[in-house]
PDB file of C-alpha atoms in Angstrom:
ATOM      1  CA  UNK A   1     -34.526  -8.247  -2.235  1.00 76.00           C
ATOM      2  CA  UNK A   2     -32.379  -6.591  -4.978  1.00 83.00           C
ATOM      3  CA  UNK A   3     -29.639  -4.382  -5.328  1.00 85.00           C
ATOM      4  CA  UNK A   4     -30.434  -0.366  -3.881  1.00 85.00           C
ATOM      5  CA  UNK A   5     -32.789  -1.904  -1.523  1.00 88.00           C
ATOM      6  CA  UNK A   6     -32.413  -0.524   2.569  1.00 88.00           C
ATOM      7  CA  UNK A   7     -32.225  -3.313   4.817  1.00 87.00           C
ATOM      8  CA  UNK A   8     -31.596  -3.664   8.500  1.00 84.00           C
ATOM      9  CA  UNK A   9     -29.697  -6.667  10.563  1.00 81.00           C
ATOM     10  CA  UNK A  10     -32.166  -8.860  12.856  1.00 80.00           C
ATOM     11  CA  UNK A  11     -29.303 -10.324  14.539  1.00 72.00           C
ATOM     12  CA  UNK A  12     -26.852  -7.099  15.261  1.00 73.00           C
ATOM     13  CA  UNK A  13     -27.260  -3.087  15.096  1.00 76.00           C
ATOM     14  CA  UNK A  14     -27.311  -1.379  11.691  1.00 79.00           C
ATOM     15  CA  UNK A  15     -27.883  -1.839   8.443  1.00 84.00           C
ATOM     16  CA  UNK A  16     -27.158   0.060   4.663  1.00 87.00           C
ATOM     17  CA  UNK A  17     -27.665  -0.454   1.332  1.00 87.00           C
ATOM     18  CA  UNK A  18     -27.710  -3.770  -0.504  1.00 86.00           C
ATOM     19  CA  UNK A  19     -24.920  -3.559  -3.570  1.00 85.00           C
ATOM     20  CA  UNK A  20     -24.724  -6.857  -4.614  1.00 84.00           C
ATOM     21  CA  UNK A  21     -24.810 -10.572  -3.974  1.00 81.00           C
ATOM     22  CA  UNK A  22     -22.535 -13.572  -3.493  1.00 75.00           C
ATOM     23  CA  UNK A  23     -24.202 -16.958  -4.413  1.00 71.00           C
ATOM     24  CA  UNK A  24     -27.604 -17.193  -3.507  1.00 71.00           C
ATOM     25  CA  UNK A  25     -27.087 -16.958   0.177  1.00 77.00           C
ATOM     26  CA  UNK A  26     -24.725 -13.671   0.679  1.00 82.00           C
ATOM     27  CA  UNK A  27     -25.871 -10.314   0.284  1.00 83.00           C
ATOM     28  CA  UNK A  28     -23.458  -7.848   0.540  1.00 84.00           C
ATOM     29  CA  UNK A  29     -24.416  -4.768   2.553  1.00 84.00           C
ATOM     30  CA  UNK A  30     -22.954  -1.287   2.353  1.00 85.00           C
ATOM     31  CA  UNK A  31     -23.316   1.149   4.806  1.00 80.00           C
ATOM     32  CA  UNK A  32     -22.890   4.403   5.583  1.00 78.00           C
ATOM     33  CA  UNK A  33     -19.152   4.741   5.435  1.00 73.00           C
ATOM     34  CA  UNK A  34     -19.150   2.949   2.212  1.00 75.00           C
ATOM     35  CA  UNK A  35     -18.064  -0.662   3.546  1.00 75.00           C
ATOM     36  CA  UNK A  36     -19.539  -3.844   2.396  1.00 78.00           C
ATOM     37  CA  UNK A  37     -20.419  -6.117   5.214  1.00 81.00           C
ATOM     38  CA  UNK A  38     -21.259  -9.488   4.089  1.00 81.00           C
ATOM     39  CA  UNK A  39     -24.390 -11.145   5.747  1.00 83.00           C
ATOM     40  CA  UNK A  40     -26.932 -14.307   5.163  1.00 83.00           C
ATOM     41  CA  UNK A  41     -29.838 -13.610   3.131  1.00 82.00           C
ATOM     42  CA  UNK A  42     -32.096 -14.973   6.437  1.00 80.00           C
ATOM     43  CA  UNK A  43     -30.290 -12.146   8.803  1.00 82.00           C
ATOM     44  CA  UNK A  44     -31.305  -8.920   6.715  1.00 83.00           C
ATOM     45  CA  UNK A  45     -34.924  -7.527   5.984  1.00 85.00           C
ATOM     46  CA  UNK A  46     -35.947  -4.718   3.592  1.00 85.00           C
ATOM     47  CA  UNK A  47     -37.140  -1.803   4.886  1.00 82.00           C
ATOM     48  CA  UNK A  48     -38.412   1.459   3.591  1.00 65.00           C
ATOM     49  CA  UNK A  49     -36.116   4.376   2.958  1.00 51.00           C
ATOM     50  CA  UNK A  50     -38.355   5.872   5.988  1.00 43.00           C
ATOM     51  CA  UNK A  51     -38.122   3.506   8.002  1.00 45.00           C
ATOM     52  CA  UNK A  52     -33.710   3.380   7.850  1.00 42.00           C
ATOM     53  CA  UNK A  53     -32.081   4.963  10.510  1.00 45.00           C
ATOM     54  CA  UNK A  54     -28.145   5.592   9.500  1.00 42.00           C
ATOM     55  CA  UNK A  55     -27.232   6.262  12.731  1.00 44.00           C
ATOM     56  CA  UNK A  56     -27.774   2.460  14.063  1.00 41.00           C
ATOM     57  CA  UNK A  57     -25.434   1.428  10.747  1.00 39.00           C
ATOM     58  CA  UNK A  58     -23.033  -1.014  12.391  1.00 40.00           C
ATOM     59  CA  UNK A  59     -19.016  -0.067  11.934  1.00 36.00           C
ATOM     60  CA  UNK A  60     -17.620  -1.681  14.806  1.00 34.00           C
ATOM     61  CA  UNK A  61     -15.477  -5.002  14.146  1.00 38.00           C
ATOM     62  CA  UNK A  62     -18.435  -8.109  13.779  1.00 38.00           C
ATOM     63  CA  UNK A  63     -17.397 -10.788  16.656  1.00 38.00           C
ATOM     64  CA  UNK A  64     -19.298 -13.544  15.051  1.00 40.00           C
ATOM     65  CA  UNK A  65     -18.036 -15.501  12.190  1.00 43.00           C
ATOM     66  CA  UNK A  66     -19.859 -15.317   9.081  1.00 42.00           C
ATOM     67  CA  UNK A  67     -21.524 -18.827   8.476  1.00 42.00           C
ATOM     68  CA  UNK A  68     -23.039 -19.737   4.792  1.00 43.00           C
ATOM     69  CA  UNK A  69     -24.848 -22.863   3.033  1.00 42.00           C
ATOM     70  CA  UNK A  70     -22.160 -25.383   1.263  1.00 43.00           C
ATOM     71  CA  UNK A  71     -22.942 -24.586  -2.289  1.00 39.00           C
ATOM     72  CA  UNK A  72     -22.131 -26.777  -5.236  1.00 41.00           C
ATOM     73  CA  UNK A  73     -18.163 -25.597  -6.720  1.00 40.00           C
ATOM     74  CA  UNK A  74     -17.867 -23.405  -9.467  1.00 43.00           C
ATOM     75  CA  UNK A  75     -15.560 -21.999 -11.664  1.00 45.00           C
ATOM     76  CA  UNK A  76     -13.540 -18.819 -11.053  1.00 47.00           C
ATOM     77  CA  UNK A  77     -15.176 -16.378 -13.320  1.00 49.00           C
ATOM     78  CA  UNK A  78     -18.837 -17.028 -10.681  1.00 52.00           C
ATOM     79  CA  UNK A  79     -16.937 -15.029  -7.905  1.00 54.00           C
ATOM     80  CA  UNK A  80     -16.429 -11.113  -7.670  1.00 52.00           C
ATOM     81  CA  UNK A  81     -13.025 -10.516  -7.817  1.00 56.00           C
ATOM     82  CA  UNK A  82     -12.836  -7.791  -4.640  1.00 58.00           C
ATOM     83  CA  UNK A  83     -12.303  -9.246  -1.247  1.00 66.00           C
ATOM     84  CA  UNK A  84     -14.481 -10.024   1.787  1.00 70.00           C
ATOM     85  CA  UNK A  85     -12.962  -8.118   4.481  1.00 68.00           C
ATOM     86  CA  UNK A  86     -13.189  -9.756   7.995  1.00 69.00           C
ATOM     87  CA  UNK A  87     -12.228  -6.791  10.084  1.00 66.00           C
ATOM     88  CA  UNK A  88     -13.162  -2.981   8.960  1.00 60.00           C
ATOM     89  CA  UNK A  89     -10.583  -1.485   6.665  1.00 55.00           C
ATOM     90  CA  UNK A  90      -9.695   1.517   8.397  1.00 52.00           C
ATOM     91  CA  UNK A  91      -8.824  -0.876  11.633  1.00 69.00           C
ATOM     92  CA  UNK A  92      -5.328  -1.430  12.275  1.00 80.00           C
ATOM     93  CA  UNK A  93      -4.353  -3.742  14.641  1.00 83.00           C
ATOM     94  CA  UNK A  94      -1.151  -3.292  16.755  1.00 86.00           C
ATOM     95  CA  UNK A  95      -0.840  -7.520  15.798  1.00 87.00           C
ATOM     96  CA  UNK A  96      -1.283  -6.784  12.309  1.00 90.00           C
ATOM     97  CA  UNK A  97       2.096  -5.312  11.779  1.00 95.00           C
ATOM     98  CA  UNK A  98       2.996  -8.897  11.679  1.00 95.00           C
ATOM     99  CA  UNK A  99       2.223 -10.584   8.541  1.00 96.00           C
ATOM    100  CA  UNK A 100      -0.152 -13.711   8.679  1.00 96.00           C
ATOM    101  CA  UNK A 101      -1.365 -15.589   5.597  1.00 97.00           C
ATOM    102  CA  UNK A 102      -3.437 -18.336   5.814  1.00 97.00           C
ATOM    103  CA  UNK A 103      -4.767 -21.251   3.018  1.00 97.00           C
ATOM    104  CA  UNK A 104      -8.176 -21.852   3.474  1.00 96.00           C
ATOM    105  CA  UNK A 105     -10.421 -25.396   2.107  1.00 97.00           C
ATOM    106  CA  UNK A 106     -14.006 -25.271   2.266  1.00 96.00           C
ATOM    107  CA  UNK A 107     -15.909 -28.295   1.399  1.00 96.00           C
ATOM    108  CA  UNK A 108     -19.101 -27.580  -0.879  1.00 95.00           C
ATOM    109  CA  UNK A 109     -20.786 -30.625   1.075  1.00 94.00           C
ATOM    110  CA  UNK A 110     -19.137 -31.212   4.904  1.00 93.00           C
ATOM    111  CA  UNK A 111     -21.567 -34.471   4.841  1.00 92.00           C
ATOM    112  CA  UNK A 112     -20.591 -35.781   2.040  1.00 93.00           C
ATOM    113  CA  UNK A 113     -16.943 -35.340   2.439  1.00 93.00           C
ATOM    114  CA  UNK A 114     -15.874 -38.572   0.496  1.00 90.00           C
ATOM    115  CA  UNK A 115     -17.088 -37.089  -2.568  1.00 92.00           C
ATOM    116  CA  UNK A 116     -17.546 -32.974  -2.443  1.00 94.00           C
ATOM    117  CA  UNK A 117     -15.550 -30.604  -3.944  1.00 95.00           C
ATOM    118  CA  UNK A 118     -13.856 -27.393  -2.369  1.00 96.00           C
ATOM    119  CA  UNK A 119     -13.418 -24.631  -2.258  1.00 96.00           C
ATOM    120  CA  UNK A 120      -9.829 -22.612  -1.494  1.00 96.00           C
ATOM    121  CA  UNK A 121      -9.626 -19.034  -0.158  1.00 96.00           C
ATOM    122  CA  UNK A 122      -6.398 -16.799   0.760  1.00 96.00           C
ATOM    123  CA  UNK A 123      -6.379 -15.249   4.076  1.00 96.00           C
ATOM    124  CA  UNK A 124      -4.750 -11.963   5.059  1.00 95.00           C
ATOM    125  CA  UNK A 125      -4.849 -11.890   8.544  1.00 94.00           C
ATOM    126  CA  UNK A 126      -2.576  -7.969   8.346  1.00 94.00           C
ATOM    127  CA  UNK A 127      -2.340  -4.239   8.085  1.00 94.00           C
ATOM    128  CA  UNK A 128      -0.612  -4.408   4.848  1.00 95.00           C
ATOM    129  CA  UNK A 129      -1.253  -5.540   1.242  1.00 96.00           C
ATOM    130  CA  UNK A 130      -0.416  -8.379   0.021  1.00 96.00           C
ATOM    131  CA  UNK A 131       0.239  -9.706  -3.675  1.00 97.00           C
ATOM    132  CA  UNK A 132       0.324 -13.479  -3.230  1.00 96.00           C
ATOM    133  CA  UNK A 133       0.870 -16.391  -6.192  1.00 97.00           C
ATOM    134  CA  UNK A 134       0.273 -19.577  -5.932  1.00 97.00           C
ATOM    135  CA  UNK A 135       1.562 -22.003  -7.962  1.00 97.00           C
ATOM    136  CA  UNK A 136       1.309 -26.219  -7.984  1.00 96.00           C
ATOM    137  CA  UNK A 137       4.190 -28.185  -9.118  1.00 95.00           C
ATOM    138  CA  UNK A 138       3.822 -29.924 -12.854  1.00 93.00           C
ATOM    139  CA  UNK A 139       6.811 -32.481 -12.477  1.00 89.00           C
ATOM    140  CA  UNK A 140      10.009 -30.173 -12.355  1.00 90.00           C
ATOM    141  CA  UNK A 141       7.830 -27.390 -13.474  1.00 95.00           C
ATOM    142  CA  UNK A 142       4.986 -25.280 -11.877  1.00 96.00           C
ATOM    143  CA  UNK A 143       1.524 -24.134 -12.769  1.00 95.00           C
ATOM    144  CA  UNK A 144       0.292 -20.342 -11.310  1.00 96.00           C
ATOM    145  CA  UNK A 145      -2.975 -21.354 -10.198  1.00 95.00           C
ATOM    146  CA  UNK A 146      -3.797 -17.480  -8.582  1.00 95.00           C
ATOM    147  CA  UNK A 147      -2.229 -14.481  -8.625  1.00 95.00           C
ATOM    148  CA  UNK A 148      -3.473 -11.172  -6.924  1.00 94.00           C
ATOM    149  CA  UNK A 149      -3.926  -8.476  -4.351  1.00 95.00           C
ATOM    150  CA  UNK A 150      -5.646  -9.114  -1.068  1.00 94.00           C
ATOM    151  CA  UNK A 151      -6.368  -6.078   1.297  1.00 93.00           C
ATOM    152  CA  UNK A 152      -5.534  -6.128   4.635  1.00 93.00           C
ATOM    153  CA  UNK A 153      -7.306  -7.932   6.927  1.00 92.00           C
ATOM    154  CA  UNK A 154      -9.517  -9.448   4.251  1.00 92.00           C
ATOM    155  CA  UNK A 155      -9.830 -13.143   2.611  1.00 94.00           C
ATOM    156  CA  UNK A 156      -9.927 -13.857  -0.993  1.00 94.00           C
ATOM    157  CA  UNK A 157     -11.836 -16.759  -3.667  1.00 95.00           C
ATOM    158  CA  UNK A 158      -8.952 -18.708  -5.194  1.00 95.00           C
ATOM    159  CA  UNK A 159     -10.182 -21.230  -6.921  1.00 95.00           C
ATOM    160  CA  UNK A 160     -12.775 -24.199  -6.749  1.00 95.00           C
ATOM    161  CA  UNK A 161     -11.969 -27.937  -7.398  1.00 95.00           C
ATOM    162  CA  UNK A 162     -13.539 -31.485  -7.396  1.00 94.00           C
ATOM    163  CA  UNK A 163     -12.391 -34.401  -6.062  1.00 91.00           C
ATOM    164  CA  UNK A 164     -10.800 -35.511  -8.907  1.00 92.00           C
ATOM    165  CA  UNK A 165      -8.020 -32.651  -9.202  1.00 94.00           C
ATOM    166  CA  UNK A 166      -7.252 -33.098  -5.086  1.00 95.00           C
ATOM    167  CA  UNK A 167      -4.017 -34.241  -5.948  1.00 94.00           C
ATOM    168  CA  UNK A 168      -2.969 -31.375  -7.848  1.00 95.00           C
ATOM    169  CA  UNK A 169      -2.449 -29.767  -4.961  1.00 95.00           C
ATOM    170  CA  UNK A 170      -0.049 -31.781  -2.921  1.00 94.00           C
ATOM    171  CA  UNK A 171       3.314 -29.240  -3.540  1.00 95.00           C
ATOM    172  CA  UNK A 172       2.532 -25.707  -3.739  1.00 95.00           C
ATOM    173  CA  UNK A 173       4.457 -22.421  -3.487  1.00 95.00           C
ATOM    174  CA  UNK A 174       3.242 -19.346  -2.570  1.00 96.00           C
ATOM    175  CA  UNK A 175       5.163 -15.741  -3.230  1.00 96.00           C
ATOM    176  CA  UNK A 176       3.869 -12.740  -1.204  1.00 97.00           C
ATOM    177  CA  UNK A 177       5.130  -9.114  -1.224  1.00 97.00           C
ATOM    178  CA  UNK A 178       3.444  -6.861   0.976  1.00 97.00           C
ATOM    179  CA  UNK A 179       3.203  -2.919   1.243  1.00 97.00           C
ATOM    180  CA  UNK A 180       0.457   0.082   2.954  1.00 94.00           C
ATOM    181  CA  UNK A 181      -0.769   2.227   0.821  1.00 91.00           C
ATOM    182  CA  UNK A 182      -0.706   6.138   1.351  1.00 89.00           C
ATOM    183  CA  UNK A 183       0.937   5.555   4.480  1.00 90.00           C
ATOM    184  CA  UNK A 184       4.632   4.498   5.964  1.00 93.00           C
ATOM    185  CA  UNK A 185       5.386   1.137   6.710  1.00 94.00           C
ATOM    186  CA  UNK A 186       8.029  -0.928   7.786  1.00 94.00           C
ATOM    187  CA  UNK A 187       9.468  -2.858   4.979  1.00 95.00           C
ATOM    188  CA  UNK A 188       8.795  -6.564   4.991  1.00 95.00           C
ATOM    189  CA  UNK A 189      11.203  -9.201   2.642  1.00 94.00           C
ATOM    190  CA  UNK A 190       9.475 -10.615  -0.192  1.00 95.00           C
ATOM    191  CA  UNK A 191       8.916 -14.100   0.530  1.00 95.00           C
ATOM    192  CA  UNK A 192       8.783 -17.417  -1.442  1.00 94.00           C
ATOM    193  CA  UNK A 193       7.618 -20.371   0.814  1.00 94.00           C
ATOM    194  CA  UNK A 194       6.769 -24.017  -0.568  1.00 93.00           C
ATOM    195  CA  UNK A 195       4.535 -26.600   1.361  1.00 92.00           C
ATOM    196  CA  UNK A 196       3.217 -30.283   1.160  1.00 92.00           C
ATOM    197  CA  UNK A 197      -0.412 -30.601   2.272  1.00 93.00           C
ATOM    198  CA  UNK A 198      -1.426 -34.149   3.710  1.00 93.00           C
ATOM    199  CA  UNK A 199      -4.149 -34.882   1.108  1.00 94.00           C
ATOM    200  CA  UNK A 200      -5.519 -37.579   3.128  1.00 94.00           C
ATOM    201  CA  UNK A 201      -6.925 -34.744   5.232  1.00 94.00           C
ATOM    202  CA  UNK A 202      -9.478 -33.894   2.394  1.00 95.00           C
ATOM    203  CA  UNK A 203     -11.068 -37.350   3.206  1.00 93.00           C
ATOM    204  CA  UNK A 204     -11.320 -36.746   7.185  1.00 94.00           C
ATOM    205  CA  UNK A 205     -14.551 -34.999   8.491  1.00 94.00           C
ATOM    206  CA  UNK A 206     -12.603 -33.983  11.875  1.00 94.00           C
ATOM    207  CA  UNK A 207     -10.330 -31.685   9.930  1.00 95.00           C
ATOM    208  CA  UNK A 208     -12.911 -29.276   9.117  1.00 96.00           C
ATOM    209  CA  UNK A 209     -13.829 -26.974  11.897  1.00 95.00           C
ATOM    210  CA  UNK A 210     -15.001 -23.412  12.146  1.00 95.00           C
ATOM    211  CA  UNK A 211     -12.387 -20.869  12.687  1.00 93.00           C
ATOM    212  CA  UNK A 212     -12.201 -16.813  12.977  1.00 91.00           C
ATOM    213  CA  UNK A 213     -12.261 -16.538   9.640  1.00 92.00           C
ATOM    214  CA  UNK A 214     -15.101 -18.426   8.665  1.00 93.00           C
ATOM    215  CA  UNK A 215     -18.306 -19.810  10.254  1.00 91.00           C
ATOM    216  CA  UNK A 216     -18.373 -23.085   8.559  1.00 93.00           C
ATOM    217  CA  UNK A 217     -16.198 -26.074   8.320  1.00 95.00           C
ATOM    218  CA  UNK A 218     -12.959 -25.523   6.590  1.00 96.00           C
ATOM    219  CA  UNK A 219      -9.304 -26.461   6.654  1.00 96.00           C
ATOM    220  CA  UNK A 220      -6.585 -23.755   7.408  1.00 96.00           C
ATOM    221  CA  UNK A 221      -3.171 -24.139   6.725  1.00 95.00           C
ATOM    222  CA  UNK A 222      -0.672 -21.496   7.628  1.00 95.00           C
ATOM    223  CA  UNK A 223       1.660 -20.389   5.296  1.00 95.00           C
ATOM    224  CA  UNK A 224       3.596 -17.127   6.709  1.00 95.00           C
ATOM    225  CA  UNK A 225       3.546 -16.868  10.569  1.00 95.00           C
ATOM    226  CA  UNK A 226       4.360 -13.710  12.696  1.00 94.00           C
ATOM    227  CA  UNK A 227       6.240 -12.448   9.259  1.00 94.00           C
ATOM    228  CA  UNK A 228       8.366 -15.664   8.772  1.00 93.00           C
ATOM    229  CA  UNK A 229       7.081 -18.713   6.146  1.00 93.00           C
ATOM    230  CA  UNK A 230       5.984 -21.524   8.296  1.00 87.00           C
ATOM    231  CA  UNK A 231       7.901 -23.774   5.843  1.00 71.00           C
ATOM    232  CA  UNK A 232      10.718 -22.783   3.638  1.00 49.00           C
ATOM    233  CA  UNK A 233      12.184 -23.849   0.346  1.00 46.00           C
ATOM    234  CA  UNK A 234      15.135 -25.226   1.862  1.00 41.00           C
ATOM    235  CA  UNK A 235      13.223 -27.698   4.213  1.00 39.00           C
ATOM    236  CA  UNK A 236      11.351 -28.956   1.761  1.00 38.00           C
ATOM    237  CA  UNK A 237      14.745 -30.004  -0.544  1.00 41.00           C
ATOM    238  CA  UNK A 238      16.320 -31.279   2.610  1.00 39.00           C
ATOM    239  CA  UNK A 239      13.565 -33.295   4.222  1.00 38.00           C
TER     240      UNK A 239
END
């Protein structure tokens, strides 16, 4: 399988053109509206140009999570920079007027959870844009360990980490402004939220659970609920 090839889906209706890869286990399909619909390697086949109807191509909003293989971590540069979008772009959901943003852990090895590494992936769970930071506190100073745009409705590669830098990551900050594009909007506040993760959770396998968002084990934190930070800067000094 390369990239231009037609496939089909064995497990659902449609199909496109393949456009790229992600790993060695994602193959990113686009169809005929010019999405890309991320699938295992195992759930596409090629098929001649004759043989691809466009018709049966797929647009409606996937139901089942997307699952993949733990893979080994890598560094930063490995990953395509664009976002996997969970739920089709045009799509807006009355629920997504609220912004959601989510802080996702994915362990390269769930059964070897004493010693894998991770990784972390932003999650827009909204209609709007977001440009999200997030920094890790150096002492009385902070380190920006990402910093960029995720599309609505979509989740985004952050970083990936071994064991050893875990506790790098015990007070973070995120900063998120969000906007539509080409469209009005109601304006949302720019917001600056800090948060404490329990690292001992990184050592416990019943954290890690499947969720909407992703198909295998991972741990979600929330950061910005229903449009308000789930923890503020202010509760964090006072507590």
């Amino acid at each position: 399988m390369k990239i231009g090839d037609q496939v089909r889906f064995l497990s659902e209706v449609g199909g496109g053109r393949v456009s790229g890869f992600q790993g060695k286990n994602i193959v990113l399909v686009e169809d005929e509206d010019g999405f890309e619909i991320p699938m295992l390697v195992q759930d596409v086949v090629v098929v001649g140009n004759e043989e691809y109807d466009s018709s049966k191509v797929n647009t409606i909003e996937r139901e089942k999570p997307l699952s993949k293989t733990p893979i080994k971590a890598r560094e930063q540069e490995d990953h395509e920079e664009k976002p996997i979008t969970f739920k089709p772009k045009p799509l807006e959901r009355r629920e997504g007027e609220r912004l959601n943003l989510y802080l996702s852990f994915l362990p390269d090895d769930i059964k070897e959870i004493s010693s894998t590494g991770f990784e972390s992936y932003l999650v827009n769970d909204s209609n709007y844009y977001m440009q999200v930071s997030l920094l890790s506190a150096e002492g009385a100073s902070w380190h920006l360990r990402f910093c960029g745009v995720l599309e609505p409705n979509s989740k985004l590669f952050v970083e990936a980490f071994d064991r050893m830098q875990v506790n790098d990551l015990e007070h973070l900050c995120v900063q998120a402004i969000a906007w539509k594009q080409d469209k009005p909007f109601q304006l949302k506040p720019a917001i600056t939220t800090e948060l404490r993760l329990n690292l001992t959770k990184f050592y416990k396998l019943h954290v890690f659970h499947p969720n909407e968002f992703f198909g295998e084990p991972n741990w979600t934190e929330d950061i910005i609920r229903d449009d308000k930070p789930v923890r503020s800067a202010w509760s964090i000094q006072e507590s």
